[in-house]
Amino acid sequence: MANTAIATVNPATGETLKTFDALNAGEIEDRLVRADQAFQIHRGTSFARRAELLHRAADLLEADQEGVARTLTTEMGKPLVQARAEAAKCVKAMRWYADHAEALLADERPDPADVRDSGAVRAVVRYRPLGTILAVMPWNFPLWQVVRFAAPALMAGNTGLLKHASNVPQTALYLEELFRRAGYPDGCFQTLLIGSGAVEEVLRDPRIAAATLTGSEPAGRSVAAVAGDEIKKTVLELGGSDPYVVLPSADLDKAARVGVTARVQNNGQSCIAAKRFIVHEDVHDAFAERFTAGMAALTVGDPMDEATDIGPLASEQGRSDLEELVDDAVHQGARALCGGRRPPDHRAGWFYEPTVLAGITPSMRIHHEEAFGPVATLYRVADLDEAIELANDTPFGLSSNAWTRDAVEQERLARDLQAGGVYFNGMTASHPGMPFGGAKRSGYGRELSGHGMREFCNMTTLWYGPEE
Ligand code: NAP
């Protein structure tokens, strides 16, 4: 969606509700100045003060939950129930960082033997903030993706500039306002309403210390190239095509039920959605029957309706991209066990039916590319070796799921699945206390936990020699 207009377009109707002008050069400069000035103040504040501010932001967001959830659903089409859950998850993460940041960034003491060996009388490792971080964010979890960056960054003493996806401007402006209302110093967290074409100039500005990007591979490549040229740190959270491996010892009912949620959460537009279902031949048919029945039973409809399981895709382009992947597979011999088309009633909006495709071969695009919508691919494998080989046969390495109660199989999968996470007997879900991120073309660096917060810290060695 590069260089699209900055606008709220309701994906359930296709109606443009509100458009915004991109900031001009002077307005961008004003925000850079304010971010830099805010950093000089914020970096000197105590953890107690930062925690107070972040708790206040969490309280405000909690009070705003219903209104902000409706904004999310209006801008990108996720079911309202899931939008409320996203807001609640943000509140939880803000409180978690407010309560844990000080301990996570506490000074570290190197081994006394190493301190003596270095000639020091004392040595300390201290995590100091880096400066203003540019966050380039996607529309799919428009609140959560930003908060999981902002909460640790602000607790570490950094300031943030948000370039949000062009189709979620009202959410972006809400976030800026939220932190302002919470009492953060002016400029601590600001939204830049700019198109993707304006990112390079901002990133090259010396007042930007580093960047984090969550989004597609091309966007990640572009931002990382500029940051590399400027020798600035980046964290990249890119696409995924996570495997969902089901082995004979699995609880099949549960694996099928959870698999449906894992595939269609957020209308199927989640980086960590299970996308490729790799099932052992002993349980393949039983799993396929239950999983397909579960997918076919989902309600596609108005995302504001609480009975809806799947709303529209976020953009017309996103739906066309998904259709092309499915059509390519079907033309090459894949079978749609359910779905494989738009809802037949020709409703307005960018809807697509939940789909299960069987008979996938490596020549099909969907075998290697990310399907960003409610489309699952189903594979039959003869044994664990083949399951692992197929699971790893992807350019991506974000997360993975494996259903087995066999400890030996779990150990093999933990060793051999090429991904930033392996979730056993459940679906991938992020938690503030655990690191999140990918391998291979899913990106690098981590978010969440202490590891994520330290990505944007200057890890400083303080070395004290003898004074006499
Ligand atoms: P996208 O097109 O890459 O957009 C993401 C952000 O990058 C937007 O703010 C976009 O701005 C900006 N952007 C696009 N091209 C750019 C460029 N050349 N230079 C600088 N900025 C650029 O991705 P999307 O389609 O919105 O999001 C879906 C992708 O994100 C999927 O691949 C999904 O898997 C991935 N994702 C990954 C994670 C993770 O944690 N790993 C989480 C969520 C989503 P504009 O909107 O103005 O174009």
Coordinates of C-alpha atoms and ligand atoms in Angstrom, one line a residue:
M1 CA 0.0 0.0 0.0
A2 CA 2.9 2.3 -0.7
N3 CA 2.2 6.0 -1.3
T4 CA -1.6 5.7 -0.8
A5 CA -3.7 8.7 0.2
I6 CA -4.0 9.3 3.9
A7 CA -7.6 8.5 4.5
T8 CA -10.1 6.5 6.5
V9 CA -12.0 4.3 4.0
N10 CA -14.4 1.9 5.6
P11 CA -13.5 -1.6 4.2
A12 CA -17.0 -2.9 4.9
T13 CA -18.6 -0.4 2.5
G14 CA -15.7 1.0 0.4
E15 CA -16.8 4.5 1.5
T16 CA -14.2 7.2 2.1
L17 CA -15.1 8.8 5.4
K18 CA -12.3 11.2 6.0
T19 CA -9.1 12.4 4.2
F20 CA -6.1 14.1 5.7
D21 CA -3.3 16.2 4.2
A22 CA 0.2 15.0 4.6
L23 CA 2.4 17.2 6.7
N24 CA 4.6 19.6 4.7
A25 CA 8.3 20.1 5.2
G26 CA 7.9 22.8 7.8
E27 CA 5.5 20.8 9.9
I28 CA 7.8 17.8 9.8
E29 CA 10.7 20.0 10.9
D30 CA 8.6 21.3 13.8
R31 CA 7.9 17.8 15.0
L32 CA 11.5 16.8 14.8
V33 CA 12.5 19.8 16.8
R34 CA 9.9 19.0 19.5
A35 CA 10.9 15.3 19.6
D36 CA 14.5 16.3 20.1
Q37 CA 13.7 18.8 22.8
A38 CA 11.4 16.3 24.5
F39 CA 14.2 13.7 24.5
Q40 CA 16.5 16.0 26.4
I41 CA 13.8 16.3 29.2
H42 CA 12.5 12.7 29.1
R43 CA 15.8 11.0 29.2
G44 CA 16.5 12.6 32.6
T45 CA 13.2 11.5 34.2
S46 CA 13.1 8.8 36.8
F47 CA 11.6 5.4 36.2
A48 CA 9.0 6.3 38.8
R49 CA 7.9 9.3 36.8
R50 CA 7.9 7.4 33.5
A51 CA 5.8 4.6 35.1
E52 CA 3.3 7.2 36.5
L53 CA 2.8 8.6 32.9
L54 CA 2.5 5.2 31.3
H55 CA 0.0 4.1 33.9
R56 CA -2.0 7.2 33.3
A57 CA -2.0 6.5 29.5
A58 CA -3.1 2.9 30.3
D59 CA -6.0 4.2 32.4
L60 CA -7.1 6.6 29.7
L61 CA -7.0 3.9 27.0
E62 CA -9.0 1.6 29.3
A63 CA -11.7 4.3 29.7
D64 CA -11.7 4.9 25.9
Q65 CA -11.9 1.2 25.0
E66 CA -15.3 1.2 23.2
G67 CA -14.7 4.4 21.2
V68 CA -11.2 3.4 20.1
A69 CA -12.3 -0.1 19.2
R70 CA -15.0 1.4 16.9
T71 CA -12.3 3.5 15.2
L72 CA -10.2 0.5 14.6
T73 CA -13.1 -1.5 13.1
T74 CA -14.1 1.5 11.0
E75 CA -10.6 2.1 9.6
M76 CA -9.5 -1.5 8.9
G77 CA -12.4 -3.8 9.3
K78 CA -11.5 -6.1 12.2
P79 CA -14.5 -7.5 14.1
L80 CA -15.4 -5.1 16.9
V81 CA -15.0 -7.8 19.5
Q82 CA -11.4 -8.3 18.5
A83 CA -10.8 -4.5 18.4
R84 CA -11.9 -4.3 22.0
A85 CA -9.6 -7.2 22.8
E86 CA -6.7 -5.3 21.1
A87 CA -7.3 -2.2 23.2
A88 CA -7.4 -4.4 26.4
K89 CA -4.1 -6.0 25.4
C90 CA -2.5 -2.6 24.9
V91 CA -3.6 -1.6 28.4
K92 CA -2.1 -4.7 29.9
A93 CA 1.2 -4.2 28.0
M94 CA 1.5 -0.6 29.1
R95 CA 0.9 -1.6 32.7
W96 CA 3.4 -4.4 32.4
Y97 CA 6.1 -2.1 31.1
A98 CA 5.3 0.6 33.7
D99 CA 5.8 -2.0 36.4
H100 CA 8.8 -4.0 35.1
A101 CA 10.9 -1.5 33.1
E102 CA 13.1 -0.4 36.0
A103 CA 14.1 -3.9 37.0
L104 CA 14.6 -4.9 33.3
L105 CA 16.9 -1.9 32.7
A106 CA 18.7 -2.1 36.1
D107 CA 22.5 -1.7 36.1
E108 CA 24.3 -5.0 35.6
R109 CA 27.5 -5.9 37.3
P110 CA 30.1 -7.9 35.3
D111 CA 31.7 -10.9 37.0
P112 CA 34.1 -9.5 39.7
A113 CA 36.9 -11.7 38.4
D114 CA 36.6 -10.0 35.0
V115 CA 36.4 -6.6 36.6
R116 CA 39.7 -7.2 38.4
D117 CA 41.2 -8.8 35.3
S118 CA 40.3 -5.6 33.3
G119 CA 42.2 -3.5 35.8
A120 CA 39.1 -1.8 37.2
V121 CA 38.0 -1.5 40.8
R122 CA 34.4 -1.4 39.6
A123 CA 32.4 -1.8 36.4
V124 CA 28.8 -1.4 35.5
V125 CA 26.7 -2.0 32.4
R126 CA 24.0 0.7 32.1
Y127 CA 21.1 0.9 29.6
R128 CA 20.8 4.4 28.5
P129 CA 18.1 5.6 25.9
L130 CA 19.1 6.2 22.3
G131 CA 17.0 9.2 21.4
T132 CA 14.1 9.7 19.0
I133 CA 13.0 6.4 17.4
L134 CA 11.0 6.5 14.1
A135 CA 8.3 3.8 14.2
V136 CA 6.9 2.8 10.8
M137 CA 3.8 0.7 11.5
P138 CA 1.1 -1.3 9.7
W139 CA -2.6 -1.2 9.8
N140 CA -3.4 -4.7 10.9
F141 CA -3.2 -4.2 14.6
P142 CA -3.2 -0.4 14.5
L143 CA -3.1 0.1 18.2
W144 CA -1.1 -2.9 19.4
Q145 CA 1.8 -2.6 17.0
V146 CA 2.3 1.0 18.1
V147 CA 1.9 0.3 21.8
R148 CA 4.3 -2.6 21.8
F149 CA 6.9 -0.2 20.5
A150 CA 5.9 2.9 22.4
A151 CA 5.5 1.5 25.9
P152 CA 9.1 0.1 26.2
A153 CA 10.6 2.9 24.2
L154 CA 9.1 5.6 26.5
M155 CA 10.0 3.6 29.6
A156 CA 13.6 3.4 28.5
G157 CA 13.7 7.2 28.1
N158 CA 13.4 7.4 24.4
T159 CA 10.9 9.6 22.4
G160 CA 8.8 8.3 19.5
L161 CA 7.7 9.5 16.1
L162 CA 5.0 7.4 14.5
K163 CA 4.6 7.1 10.8
H164 CA 1.5 4.9 10.7
A165 CA -0.1 3.2 7.7
S166 CA -1.9 5.6 5.6
N167 CA -5.3 3.9 6.0
V168 CA -5.4 4.3 9.8
P169 CA -4.9 8.0 10.4
Q170 CA -7.6 8.4 13.0
T171 CA -6.0 5.7 15.1
A172 CA -2.6 7.3 14.6
L173 CA -3.9 10.7 15.8
Y174 CA -5.7 9.1 18.7
L175 CA -2.4 7.6 19.9
E176 CA -0.6 11.0 19.8
E177 CA -3.5 12.5 21.8
L178 CA -3.5 9.6 24.3
F179 CA 0.1 10.2 25.3
R180 CA -0.4 14.0 25.4
R181 CA -3.4 13.6 27.7
A182 CA -1.4 11.3 29.9
G183 CA 0.9 14.2 30.6
Y184 CA 4.1 13.3 28.7
P185 CA 6.3 16.3 27.9
D186 CA 5.3 18.0 24.6
G187 CA 6.9 16.1 21.7
C188 CA 7.6 12.8 23.6
F189 CA 5.3 10.9 21.3
Q190 CA 4.1 12.4 18.0
T191 CA 2.3 11.2 14.9
L192 CA 3.7 12.1 11.5
L193 CA 0.9 12.1 8.9
I194 CA 3.2 11.4 5.9
G195 CA 3.2 9.0 3.0
S196 CA 5.8 6.2 2.8
G197 CA 7.7 8.3 0.2
A198 CA 8.6 10.8 2.9
V199 CA 10.1 8.3 5.3
E200 CA 13.6 8.3 3.9
E201 CA 14.2 12.0 4.5
V202 CA 12.9 11.7 8.1
L203 CA 15.1 8.7 8.7
R204 CA 18.2 10.4 7.4
D205 CA 17.7 13.3 9.8
P206 CA 20.4 13.3 12.4
R207 CA 17.7 13.8 15.1
I208 CA 16.4 10.3 14.4
A209 CA 18.5 7.8 16.3
A210 CA 17.0 4.5 15.1
A211 CA 14.0 3.0 13.4
T212 CA 11.6 0.1 13.9
L213 CA 9.3 -1.1 11.1
T214 CA 6.5 -3.6 11.2
G215 CA 5.2 -4.4 7.8
S216 CA 5.9 -6.0 4.5
E217 CA 9.3 -7.2 3.1
P218 CA 9.6 -4.4 0.5
A219 CA 9.0 -1.8 3.2
G220 CA 11.5 -3.4 5.5
R221 CA 14.1 -3.7 2.8
S222 CA 13.7 0.0 1.9
V223 CA 13.9 1.3 5.5
A224 CA 16.8 -1.0 6.4
A225 CA 18.7 0.1 3.4
V226 CA 18.4 3.8 4.3
A227 CA 19.2 3.1 7.9
G228 CA 22.2 1.0 6.9
D229 CA 23.4 3.9 4.8
E230 CA 23.1 6.2 7.9
I231 CA 24.4 3.5 10.3
K232 CA 21.3 3.6 12.4
K233 CA 19.9 0.7 14.3
T234 CA 16.7 -1.0 13.0
V235 CA 14.3 -3.7 14.2
L236 CA 12.3 -5.3 11.5
E237 CA 9.1 -7.2 12.1
L238 CA 8.0 -8.4 8.6
G239 CA 5.7 -11.0 7.1
G240 CA 5.2 -14.6 8.1
S241 CA 3.8 -17.9 6.7
D242 CA 3.7 -19.8 9.9
P243 CA 3.5 -23.6 9.9
Y244 CA 0.9 -25.4 12.0
V245 CA 2.1 -29.0 12.4
V246 CA -0.3 -31.6 13.6
L247 CA 1.1 -35.0 14.6
P248 CA -0.7 -38.2 15.6
S249 CA -0.6 -37.6 19.4
A250 CA -2.4 -34.3 19.1
D251 CA -5.8 -33.6 20.6
L252 CA -7.4 -33.4 17.1
D253 CA -10.6 -31.6 18.1
K254 CA -8.7 -28.9 19.9
A255 CA -6.0 -28.6 17.2
A256 CA -8.8 -28.1 14.6
R257 CA -10.7 -25.6 16.7
V258 CA -7.7 -23.6 17.7
G259 CA -6.4 -23.9 14.1
V260 CA -9.5 -22.1 12.8
T261 CA -8.9 -19.2 15.2
A262 CA -5.2 -19.2 14.4
R263 CA -5.9 -18.8 10.7
V264 CA -8.7 -16.3 10.7
Q265 CA -8.0 -14.0 13.7
N266 CA -8.0 -10.4 12.5
N267 CA -9.8 -11.5 9.3
G268 CA -6.8 -13.6 8.5
Q269 CA -4.5 -10.6 8.3
S270 CA -2.0 -11.4 11.1
C271 CA 1.7 -11.9 10.6
I272 CA 1.7 -14.7 13.1
A273 CA -1.5 -16.4 11.8
A274 CA -1.0 -20.1 11.2
K275 CA -1.1 -20.2 7.4
R276 CA 0.3 -23.6 6.3
F277 CA -1.4 -26.6 8.0
I278 CA 1.0 -29.6 7.8
V279 CA -0.7 -32.8 9.0
H280 CA 0.6 -36.3 9.5
E281 CA -1.1 -38.8 7.2
D282 CA -2.4 -40.9 10.2
V283 CA -4.6 -38.0 11.3
H284 CA -4.8 -35.9 8.1
D285 CA -8.3 -36.8 7.0
A286 CA -9.8 -36.5 10.5
F287 CA -8.1 -33.2 11.0
A288 CA -9.0 -31.9 7.5
E289 CA -12.7 -32.7 8.0
R290 CA -12.9 -31.0 11.4
F291 CA -10.8 -28.0 10.4
T292 CA -12.7 -27.4 7.1
A293 CA -16.1 -27.8 8.9
G294 CA -14.9 -25.1 11.4
M295 CA -13.7 -22.7 8.6
A296 CA -16.9 -23.2 6.6
A297 CA -19.1 -22.5 9.6
L298 CA -17.7 -19.0 10.2
T299 CA -19.9 -16.0 9.8
V300 CA -18.6 -13.4 7.3
G301 CA -20.2 -10.0 7.7
D302 CA -20.4 -6.6 9.2
P303 CA -17.5 -6.2 11.6
M304 CA -19.5 -4.0 13.9
D305 CA -21.9 -6.9 14.4
E306 CA -20.9 -8.9 17.5
A307 CA -21.9 -12.2 15.8
T308 CA -19.4 -11.7 13.0
D309 CA -16.3 -13.9 12.9
I310 CA -14.7 -12.5 9.7
G311 CA -15.1 -8.9 8.5
P312 CA -13.8 -7.5 5.2
L313 CA -10.1 -7.3 4.2
A314 CA -8.6 -4.0 4.9
S315 CA -8.2 -2.9 1.3
E316 CA -9.4 -3.7 -2.2
Q317 CA -5.8 -4.3 -3.2
G318 CA -5.3 -6.7 -0.3
R319 CA -8.3 -8.7 -1.5
S320 CA -7.1 -8.7 -5.1
D321 CA -3.7 -9.9 -3.9
L322 CA -5.3 -12.8 -2.0
E323 CA -7.5 -13.7 -4.9
E324 CA -4.6 -13.9 -7.2
L325 CA -2.8 -16.3 -4.9
V326 CA -5.8 -18.6 -4.6
D327 CA -6.6 -18.5 -8.3
D328 CA -3.0 -19.3 -9.2
A329 CA -3.1 -22.3 -6.9
V330 CA -6.5 -23.5 -8.2
H331 CA -5.4 -23.1 -11.8
Q332 CA -2.4 -25.3 -11.0
G333 CA -4.6 -28.0 -9.5
A334 CA -5.2 -27.1 -5.9
R335 CA -8.7 -27.9 -4.6
A336 CA -10.8 -25.5 -2.5
L337 CA -12.3 -27.7 0.3
C338 CA -14.3 -24.6 1.2
G339 CA -14.5 -21.0 0.1
G340 CA -12.1 -19.9 -2.7
R341 CA -14.2 -16.9 -3.7
R342 CA -15.9 -13.7 -2.6
P343 CA -19.3 -14.2 -0.8
P344 CA -21.8 -14.8 -3.6
D345 CA -24.2 -12.1 -2.6
H346 CA -22.2 -9.3 -4.2
R347 CA -22.2 -7.2 -1.0
A348 CA -20.2 -4.0 -1.0
G349 CA -16.9 -4.1 0.9
W350 CA -13.8 -6.2 0.5
F351 CA -15.0 -9.6 1.8
Y352 CA -13.6 -13.0 1.1
E353 CA -14.8 -16.4 2.2
P354 CA -12.8 -18.5 4.6
T355 CA -10.9 -20.9 2.4
V356 CA -9.0 -24.2 2.8
L357 CA -6.8 -25.3 -0.1
A358 CA -5.5 -28.8 -0.5
G359 CA -3.2 -30.3 -3.1
I360 CA -0.6 -27.5 -2.8
T361 CA 2.7 -28.0 -4.8
P362 CA 5.9 -25.9 -4.6
S363 CA 5.2 -24.4 -8.0
M364 CA 2.2 -22.5 -6.7
R365 CA 2.9 -19.0 -5.4
I366 CA 1.0 -19.6 -2.2
H367 CA 3.5 -22.2 -1.2
H368 CA 6.2 -19.5 -0.8
E369 CA 4.2 -16.3 -0.4
E370 CA 2.3 -14.9 2.5
A371 CA -1.5 -15.3 2.2
F372 CA -2.8 -12.2 4.0
G373 CA -6.5 -13.1 4.5
P374 CA -8.6 -16.1 5.6
V375 CA -7.0 -18.7 3.4
A376 CA -5.3 -21.9 4.8
T377 CA -3.2 -24.3 2.9
L378 CA -3.3 -28.0 3.9
Y379 CA -0.5 -30.5 3.4
R380 CA -0.2 -34.2 4.1
V381 CA 3.1 -35.6 5.3
A382 CA 4.4 -39.1 6.1
D383 CA 6.5 -38.4 9.2
L384 CA 8.1 -35.8 11.4
D385 CA 11.1 -35.4 9.1
E386 CA 8.9 -34.4 6.2
A387 CA 6.8 -32.1 8.4
I388 CA 9.9 -30.2 9.5
E389 CA 11.3 -30.0 6.0
L390 CA 8.0 -28.6 4.7
A391 CA 7.6 -26.3 7.7
N392 CA 11.0 -24.8 6.9
D393 CA 10.4 -24.6 3.1
T394 CA 9.5 -20.9 3.2
P395 CA 11.5 -17.7 3.0
F396 CA 9.8 -16.7 6.3
G397 CA 10.6 -17.6 9.9
L398 CA 8.3 -15.6 12.2
S399 CA 6.6 -18.2 14.5
S400 CA 5.4 -21.8 14.3
N401 CA 2.9 -24.0 16.0
A402 CA 3.2 -27.8 16.7
W403 CA 0.6 -30.1 18.1
T404 CA 2.1 -33.2 19.7
R405 CA 2.2 -34.6 23.2
D406 CA 5.3 -36.6 22.6
A407 CA 8.3 -35.0 24.4
V408 CA 10.9 -36.4 22.0
E409 CA 9.0 -34.9 19.0
Q410 CA 8.7 -31.6 20.9
E411 CA 12.5 -31.5 21.4
R412 CA 13.1 -32.2 17.7
L413 CA 10.7 -29.4 16.7
A414 CA 12.3 -27.0 19.3
R415 CA 15.7 -27.7 17.7
D416 CA 14.8 -27.7 14.0
L417 CA 11.9 -25.3 13.3
Q418 CA 13.4 -22.2 11.8
A419 CA 11.3 -19.5 13.4
G420 CA 11.4 -16.9 16.2
G421 CA 8.9 -19.0 18.2
V422 CA 7.6 -22.6 18.5
Y423 CA 4.2 -22.8 20.2
F424 CA 3.3 -26.3 21.3
N425 CA -0.4 -27.4 21.6
G426 CA -1.7 -23.8 21.2
M427 CA -1.5 -20.9 18.8
T428 CA 1.1 -18.2 18.6
A429 CA 0.1 -15.1 20.6
S430 CA 2.5 -12.4 21.9
H431 CA 2.9 -11.6 25.6
P432 CA 4.7 -8.6 27.0
G433 CA 6.9 -10.9 29.1
M434 CA 8.3 -12.9 26.2
P435 CA 10.4 -11.8 23.2
F436 CA 8.7 -11.6 19.9
G437 CA 10.3 -11.5 16.4
G438 CA 11.4 -13.5 13.5
A439 CA 14.2 -15.2 11.6
K440 CA 15.0 -15.4 7.9
R441 CA 12.9 -12.9 5.9
S442 CA 10.5 -12.3 8.8
G443 CA 13.0 -9.7 10.0
Y444 CA 15.5 -9.3 12.9
G445 CA 15.6 -7.9 16.3
R446 CA 13.0 -8.5 19.0
E447 CA 10.1 -6.7 20.5
L448 CA 8.5 -7.1 23.9
S449 CA 10.1 -8.4 27.2
G450 CA 13.4 -6.9 28.4
H451 CA 15.0 -8.0 25.1
G452 CA 12.7 -5.8 23.1
M453 CA 13.2 -2.8 25.3
R454 CA 17.0 -3.1 25.2
E455 CA 17.0 -3.0 21.4
F456 CA 16.7 0.8 21.6
C457 CA 19.1 1.4 24.4
N458 CA 22.7 2.4 24.4
M459 CA 24.3 -0.4 26.4
T460 CA 27.1 1.5 28.1
T461 CA 30.1 0.1 29.9
L462 CA 31.1 2.2 32.9
W463 CA 34.6 1.3 33.9
Y464 CA 36.3 2.8 37.0
G465 CA 40.0 2.6 37.4
P466 CA 41.9 2.9 40.7
E467 CA 41.9 6.5 41.9
E468 CA 45.4 6.3 43.4
Ligands
NAP1 P1 3.4 -2.3 4.3 O1 2.8 -1.9 3.0 O2 4.8 -2.7 4.3 O3 3.1 -1.1 5.3 C1 3.6 -1.0 6.6 C2 4.1 0.4 6.9 O4 5.3 0.7 6.1 C3 3.1 1.5 6.5 O5 3.2 2.5 7.5 C4 3.5 1.9 5.1 O6 3.1 3.2 4.8 C5 5.0 1.8 5.3 N1 5.8 1.7 4.0 C6 5.4 1.0 2.9 N2 6.4 1.0 2.0 C7 7.4 1.7 2.5 C8 8.6 2.2 2.0 N3 9.1 1.8 0.8 N4 9.4 2.9 2.8 C9 9.0 3.3 4.0 N5 7.8 3.0 4.6 C10 7.0 2.2 3.8 O7 2.6 -3.5 5.0 P2 1.1 -3.7 5.2 O8 0.5 -4.3 3.9 O9 0.4 -2.5 5.7 O10 1.1 -4.8 6.4 C11 1.1 -6.1 6.1 C12 2.4 -6.8 6.3 O11 2.9 -6.5 7.6 C13 2.3 -8.3 6.2 O12 3.4 -8.8 5.5 C14 2.4 -8.7 7.7 O13 2.9 -10.0 7.8 C15 3.4 -7.7 8.2 N6 3.3 -7.7 9.7 C16 4.3 -8.1 10.4 C17 4.2 -8.1 11.8 C18 5.4 -8.7 12.7 O14 5.3 -8.5 13.9 N7 6.3 -9.4 12.1 C19 3.1 -7.7 12.4 C20 2.1 -7.2 11.6 C21 2.2 -7.2 10.2 P3 1.9 3.5 3.9 O15 0.7 2.9 4.5 O16 1.8 5.0 3.8 O17 2.2 2.9 2.5

